[in-house]
Coordinates of C-alpha atoms in Angstrom, one line a residue:
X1 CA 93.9 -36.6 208.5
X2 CA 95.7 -40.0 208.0
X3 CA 92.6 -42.0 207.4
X4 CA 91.4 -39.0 204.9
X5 CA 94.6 -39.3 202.6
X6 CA 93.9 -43.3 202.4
X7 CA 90.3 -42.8 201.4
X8 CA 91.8 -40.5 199.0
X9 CA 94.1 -43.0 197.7
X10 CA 91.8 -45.7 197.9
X11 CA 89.2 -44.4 195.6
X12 CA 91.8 -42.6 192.7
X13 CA 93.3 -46.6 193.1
X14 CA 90.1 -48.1 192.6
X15 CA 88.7 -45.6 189.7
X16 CA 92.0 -46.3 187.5
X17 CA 91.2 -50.3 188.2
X18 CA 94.8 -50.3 189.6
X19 CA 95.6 -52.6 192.3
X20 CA 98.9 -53.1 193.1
X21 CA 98.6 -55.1 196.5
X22 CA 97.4 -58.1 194.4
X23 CA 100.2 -57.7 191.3
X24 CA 101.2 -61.0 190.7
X25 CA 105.9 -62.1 190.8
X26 CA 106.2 -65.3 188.3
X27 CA 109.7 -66.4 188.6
X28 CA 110.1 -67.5 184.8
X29 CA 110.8 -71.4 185.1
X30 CA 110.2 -71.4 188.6
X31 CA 112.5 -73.2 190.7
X32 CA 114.6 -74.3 187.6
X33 CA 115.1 -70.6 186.2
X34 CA 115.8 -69.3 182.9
X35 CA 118.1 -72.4 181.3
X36 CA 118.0 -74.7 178.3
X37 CA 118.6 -77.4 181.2
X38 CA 116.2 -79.1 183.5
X39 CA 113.4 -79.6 180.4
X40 CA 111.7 -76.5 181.1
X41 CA 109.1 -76.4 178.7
X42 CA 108.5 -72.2 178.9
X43 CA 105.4 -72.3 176.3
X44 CA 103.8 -74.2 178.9
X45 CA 104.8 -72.3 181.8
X46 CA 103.6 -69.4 180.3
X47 CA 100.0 -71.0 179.3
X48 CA 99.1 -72.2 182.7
X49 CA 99.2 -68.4 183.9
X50 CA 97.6 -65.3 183.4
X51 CA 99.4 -62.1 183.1
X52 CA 98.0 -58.5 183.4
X53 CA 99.6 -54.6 183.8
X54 CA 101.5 -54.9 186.4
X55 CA 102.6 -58.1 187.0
X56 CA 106.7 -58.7 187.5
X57 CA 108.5 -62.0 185.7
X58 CA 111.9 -62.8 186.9
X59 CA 114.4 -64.3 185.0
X60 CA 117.3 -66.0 187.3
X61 CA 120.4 -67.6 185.4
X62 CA 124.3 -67.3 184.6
X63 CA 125.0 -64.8 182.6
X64 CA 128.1 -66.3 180.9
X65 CA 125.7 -68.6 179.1
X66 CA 122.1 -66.8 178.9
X67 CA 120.5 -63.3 178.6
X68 CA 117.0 -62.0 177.8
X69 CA 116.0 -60.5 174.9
X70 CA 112.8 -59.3 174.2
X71 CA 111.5 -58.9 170.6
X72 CA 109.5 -58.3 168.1
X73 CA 106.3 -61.1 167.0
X74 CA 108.6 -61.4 163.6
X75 CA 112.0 -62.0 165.3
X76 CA 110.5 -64.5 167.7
X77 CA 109.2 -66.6 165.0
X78 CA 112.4 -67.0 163.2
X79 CA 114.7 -66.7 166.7
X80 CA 116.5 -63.5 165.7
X81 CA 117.7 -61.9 168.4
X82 CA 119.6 -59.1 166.4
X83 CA 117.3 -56.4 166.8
X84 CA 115.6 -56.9 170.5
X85 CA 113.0 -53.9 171.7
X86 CA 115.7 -54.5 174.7
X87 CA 118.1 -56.9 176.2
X88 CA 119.0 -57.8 180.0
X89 CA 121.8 -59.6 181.1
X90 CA 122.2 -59.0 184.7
X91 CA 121.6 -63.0 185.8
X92 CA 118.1 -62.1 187.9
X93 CA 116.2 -59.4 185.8
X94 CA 113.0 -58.3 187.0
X95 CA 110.3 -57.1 184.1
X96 CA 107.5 -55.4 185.1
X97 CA 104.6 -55.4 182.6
X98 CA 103.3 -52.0 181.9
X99 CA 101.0 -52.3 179.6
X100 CA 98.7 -54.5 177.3
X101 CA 99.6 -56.6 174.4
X102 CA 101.6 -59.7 173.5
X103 CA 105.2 -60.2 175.1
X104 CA 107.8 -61.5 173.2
X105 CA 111.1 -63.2 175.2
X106 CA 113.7 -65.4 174.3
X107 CA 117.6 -66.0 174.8
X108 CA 120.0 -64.2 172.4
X109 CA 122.5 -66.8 173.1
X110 CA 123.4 -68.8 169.7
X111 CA 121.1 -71.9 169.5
X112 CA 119.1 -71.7 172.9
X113 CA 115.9 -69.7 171.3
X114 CA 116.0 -73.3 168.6
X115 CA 116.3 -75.9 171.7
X116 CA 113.2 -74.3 173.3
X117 CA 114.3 -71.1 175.7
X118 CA 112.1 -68.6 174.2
X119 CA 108.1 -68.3 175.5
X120 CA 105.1 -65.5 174.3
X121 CA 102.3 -64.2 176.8
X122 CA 99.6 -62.3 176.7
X123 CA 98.7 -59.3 179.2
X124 CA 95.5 -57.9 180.2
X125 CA 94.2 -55.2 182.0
X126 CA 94.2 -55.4 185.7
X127 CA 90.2 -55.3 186.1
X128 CA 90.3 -58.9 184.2
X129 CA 92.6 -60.2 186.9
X130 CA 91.0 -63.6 187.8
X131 CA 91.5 -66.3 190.3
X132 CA 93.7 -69.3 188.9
X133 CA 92.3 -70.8 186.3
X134 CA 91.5 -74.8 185.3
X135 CA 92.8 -74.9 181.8
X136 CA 89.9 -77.5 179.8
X137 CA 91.1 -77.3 176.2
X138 CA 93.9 -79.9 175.0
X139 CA 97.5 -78.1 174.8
X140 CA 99.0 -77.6 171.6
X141 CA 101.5 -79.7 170.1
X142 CA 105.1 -78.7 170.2
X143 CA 105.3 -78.0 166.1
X144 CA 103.2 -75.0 167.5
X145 CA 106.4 -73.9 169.5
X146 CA 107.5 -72.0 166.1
X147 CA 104.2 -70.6 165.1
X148 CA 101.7 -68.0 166.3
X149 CA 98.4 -70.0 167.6
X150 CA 95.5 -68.3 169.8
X151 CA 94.6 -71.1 173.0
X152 CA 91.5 -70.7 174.6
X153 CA 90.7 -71.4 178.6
X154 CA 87.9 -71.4 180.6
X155 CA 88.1 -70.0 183.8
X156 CA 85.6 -72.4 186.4
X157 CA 86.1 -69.9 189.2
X158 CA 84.6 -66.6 189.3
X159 CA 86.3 -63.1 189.0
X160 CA 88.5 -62.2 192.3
X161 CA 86.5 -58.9 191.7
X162 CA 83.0 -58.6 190.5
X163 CA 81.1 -55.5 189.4
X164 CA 79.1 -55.2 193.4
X165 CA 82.5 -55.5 195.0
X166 CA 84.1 -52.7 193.0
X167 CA 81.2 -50.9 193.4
X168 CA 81.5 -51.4 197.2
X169 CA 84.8 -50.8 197.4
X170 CA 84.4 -47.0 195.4
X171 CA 81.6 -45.8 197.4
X172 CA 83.2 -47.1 200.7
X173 CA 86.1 -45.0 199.7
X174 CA 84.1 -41.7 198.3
X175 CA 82.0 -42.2 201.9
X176 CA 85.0 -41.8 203.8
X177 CA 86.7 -38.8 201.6
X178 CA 82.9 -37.0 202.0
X179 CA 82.9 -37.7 206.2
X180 CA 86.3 -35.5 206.0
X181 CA 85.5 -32.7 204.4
X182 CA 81.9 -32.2 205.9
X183 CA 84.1 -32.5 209.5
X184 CA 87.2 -30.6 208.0
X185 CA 84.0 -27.3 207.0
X186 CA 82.8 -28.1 210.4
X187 CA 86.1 -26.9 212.2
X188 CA 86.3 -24.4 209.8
X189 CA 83.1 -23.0 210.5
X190 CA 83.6 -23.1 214.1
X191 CA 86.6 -21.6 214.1
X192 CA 85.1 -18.7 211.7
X193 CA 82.2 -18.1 213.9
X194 CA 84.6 -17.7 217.1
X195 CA 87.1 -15.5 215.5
X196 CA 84.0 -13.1 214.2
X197 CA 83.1 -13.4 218.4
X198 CA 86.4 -11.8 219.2
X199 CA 86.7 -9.6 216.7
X200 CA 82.9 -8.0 217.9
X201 CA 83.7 -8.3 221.2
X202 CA 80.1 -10.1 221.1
X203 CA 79.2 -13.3 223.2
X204 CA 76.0 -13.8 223.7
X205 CA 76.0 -16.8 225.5
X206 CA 77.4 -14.7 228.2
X207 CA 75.3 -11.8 227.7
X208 CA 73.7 -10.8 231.0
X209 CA 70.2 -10.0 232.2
X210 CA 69.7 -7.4 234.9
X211 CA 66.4 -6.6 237.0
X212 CA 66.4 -3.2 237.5
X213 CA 66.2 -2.1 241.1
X214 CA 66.3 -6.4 241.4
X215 CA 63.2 -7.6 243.4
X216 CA 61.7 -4.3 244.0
X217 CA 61.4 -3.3 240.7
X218 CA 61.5 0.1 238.3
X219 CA 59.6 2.4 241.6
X220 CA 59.9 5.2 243.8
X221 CA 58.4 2.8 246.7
X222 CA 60.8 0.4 248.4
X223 CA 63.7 2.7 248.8
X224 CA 65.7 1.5 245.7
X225 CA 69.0 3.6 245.4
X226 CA 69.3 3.2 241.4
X227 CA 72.6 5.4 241.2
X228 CA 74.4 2.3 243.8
X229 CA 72.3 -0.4 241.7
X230 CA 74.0 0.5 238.3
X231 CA 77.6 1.2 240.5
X232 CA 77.8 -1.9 241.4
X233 CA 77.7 -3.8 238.1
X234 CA 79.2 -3.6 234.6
X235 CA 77.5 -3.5 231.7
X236 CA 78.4 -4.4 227.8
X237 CA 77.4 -4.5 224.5
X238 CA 75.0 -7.7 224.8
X239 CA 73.0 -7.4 228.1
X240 CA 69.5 -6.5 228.8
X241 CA 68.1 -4.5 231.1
X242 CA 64.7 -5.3 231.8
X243 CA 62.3 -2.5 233.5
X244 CA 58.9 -4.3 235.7
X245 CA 56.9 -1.4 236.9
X246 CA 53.4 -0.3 237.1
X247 CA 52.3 1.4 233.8
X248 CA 49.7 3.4 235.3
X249 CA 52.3 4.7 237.5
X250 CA 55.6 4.9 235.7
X251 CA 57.1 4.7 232.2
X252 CA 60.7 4.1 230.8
X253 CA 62.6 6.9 228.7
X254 CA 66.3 6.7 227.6
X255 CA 67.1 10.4 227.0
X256 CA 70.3 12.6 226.3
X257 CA 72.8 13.6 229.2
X258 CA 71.3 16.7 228.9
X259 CA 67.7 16.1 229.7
X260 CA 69.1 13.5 232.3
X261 CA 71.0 16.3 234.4
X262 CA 67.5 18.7 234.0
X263 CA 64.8 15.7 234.4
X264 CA 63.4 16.5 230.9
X265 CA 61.4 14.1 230.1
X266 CA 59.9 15.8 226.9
X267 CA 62.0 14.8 224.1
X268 CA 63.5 11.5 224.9
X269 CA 65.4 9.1 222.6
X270 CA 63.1 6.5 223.3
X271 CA 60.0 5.4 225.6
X272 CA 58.8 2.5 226.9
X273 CA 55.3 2.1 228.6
X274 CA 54.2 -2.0 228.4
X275 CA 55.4 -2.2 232.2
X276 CA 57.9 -5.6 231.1
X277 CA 60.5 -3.5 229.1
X278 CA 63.5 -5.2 228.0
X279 CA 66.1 -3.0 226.0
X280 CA 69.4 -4.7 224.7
X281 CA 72.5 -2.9 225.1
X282 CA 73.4 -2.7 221.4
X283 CA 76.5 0.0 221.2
X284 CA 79.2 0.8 223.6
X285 CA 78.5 4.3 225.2
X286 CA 76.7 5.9 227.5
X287 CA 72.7 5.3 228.5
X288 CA 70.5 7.8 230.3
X289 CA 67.4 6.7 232.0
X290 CA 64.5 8.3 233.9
X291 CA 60.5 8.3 234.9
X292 CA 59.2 10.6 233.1
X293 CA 55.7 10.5 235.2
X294 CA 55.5 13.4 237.4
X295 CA 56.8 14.0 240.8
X296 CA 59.1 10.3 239.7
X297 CA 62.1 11.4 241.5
X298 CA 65.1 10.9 239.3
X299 CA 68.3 8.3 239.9
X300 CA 71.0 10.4 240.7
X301 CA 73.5 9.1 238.3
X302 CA 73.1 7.4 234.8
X303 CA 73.8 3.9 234.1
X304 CA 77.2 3.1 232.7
X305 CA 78.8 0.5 230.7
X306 CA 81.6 -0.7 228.3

């Protein structure tokens, strides 16, 4: 049951292209934090990295002199932080991107967004995560700092998924959700089939086979006492009793208590003359049986089961 619900969850994370094991913690200026000291250049920071849905930055610093602020594309080209889409100011605030689009950031502190502490990224979906990249194109020149410019990279390492891995990974998971329920029906079915058993009172694979009169067979030769054969046994719904007799000889007929007690053999409920008669106990009740060849001396008692 365990390993079901993780298939389960496996294959609805890989279908929404979620994978949260591999979201990616940037603490904003690294070691050096979120400052205006230690010549942090954050524009750089941020272009040496990609970002996707997700992902968490951290900004550590003091309070009494910094905050976060993020904002609009507007207000971050012109360093206003009078109108932020929101503002943190804990001293270790931890952002977790939730969706795609351009991220604006920057301190609302008076002069810190002008000496530098402000920086924009991108984020992508998750499926585009990618393995860190070699950046080849020249960085741009800090004039660019103020303005809105599109950098391109280009990645020399292949996707940390491809398209067969995905694939892989969504089948192994719908495998292992399809091996539970075809076991979970199993025990179900089982269970089904041996609670209609009970309820029947049927078991066949306990049904019994009896000889009648054993080796001797269905005679009046061999001094069989029929009426102590059927005493000593019980019999149910389920078991045969099979008849082996000479047909020239004898016959089988099951016939009413009636014509059992008067050895009327001419209107039974049912004859049998192959000599190899088996007949199925099928309904809980009493059975009558007799010869109904002449001079066949009756059994003195009927058989009896329940």
């Amino acid at each position: 049951m365990a390993l079901a619900k993780i298939a389960v969850i496996l294959m609805i994370t890989s279908l929404f292209g979620v994978s949260m094991a591999l979201a990616a913690v940037y603490d904003v200026g690294d070691t050096v934090g979120w400052t205006i000291m230690g010549g942090v250049d954050y524009r750089k920071w941020a272009d040496h990295k990609d970002f996707h849905v997700g992902d968490t930055l951290i900004f550590k610093y003091s309070n009494q002199y910094h905050n976060v602020k993020q904002v609009s594309q507007k207000d971050f080209l012109s360093c206003n932080a009078t109108s932020p889409i929101a503002t943190y100011a804990t001293g270790s605030d931890s952002i977790t991107l939730k969706s795609t689009g351009h991220y604006y950031f920057l301190c609302g502190f008076p002069g810190h967004c002008e000496a530098g502490q402000k920086f924009q990224i991108l984020v992508t979906p998750t499926s585009l995560r990618r393995m860190p990249i070699t950046v080849l194109s020249p960085s741009p020149s800090p004039s660019d700092d103020e303005t809105t410019s599109t950098t391109t990279f280009t990645s020399t390492t292949p996707p940390l998924y491809s398209s067969n891995f995905l694939f892989a990974f969504k089948f192994f998971a719908f495998y292992r959700l399809l091996c539970f329920l075809i076991m979970a029906l199993a025990k179900i079915a089982v269970i089904f089939l041996m609670m209609i058993t009970s309820l029947f009172g049927v078991s066949m694979a306990l049904a019994a086979v009896y000889d009648v009169g054993d080796t001797v067979g269905w005679t009046i030769m061999g001094g069989v006492d029929y009426r102590k054969w059927a005493d000593h046994k019980d019999f149910h719904v389920g078991d045969t009793l099979v008849f082996k007799y000479s047909n020239q000889y004898h016959n089988v007929k099951q016939v009413s208590q009636k014509d059992f007690l008067s050895c009327n053999a001419t209107s039974p409920i049912a004859t049998y003359a192959t000599g190899s008669d088996s007949i199925t106990l099928k309904s809980t009740g009493h059975y009558y049986f007799l010869c109904g060849f002449p001079v066949t001396v009756k059994p003195d008692r009927n058989f009896r089961y329940w």
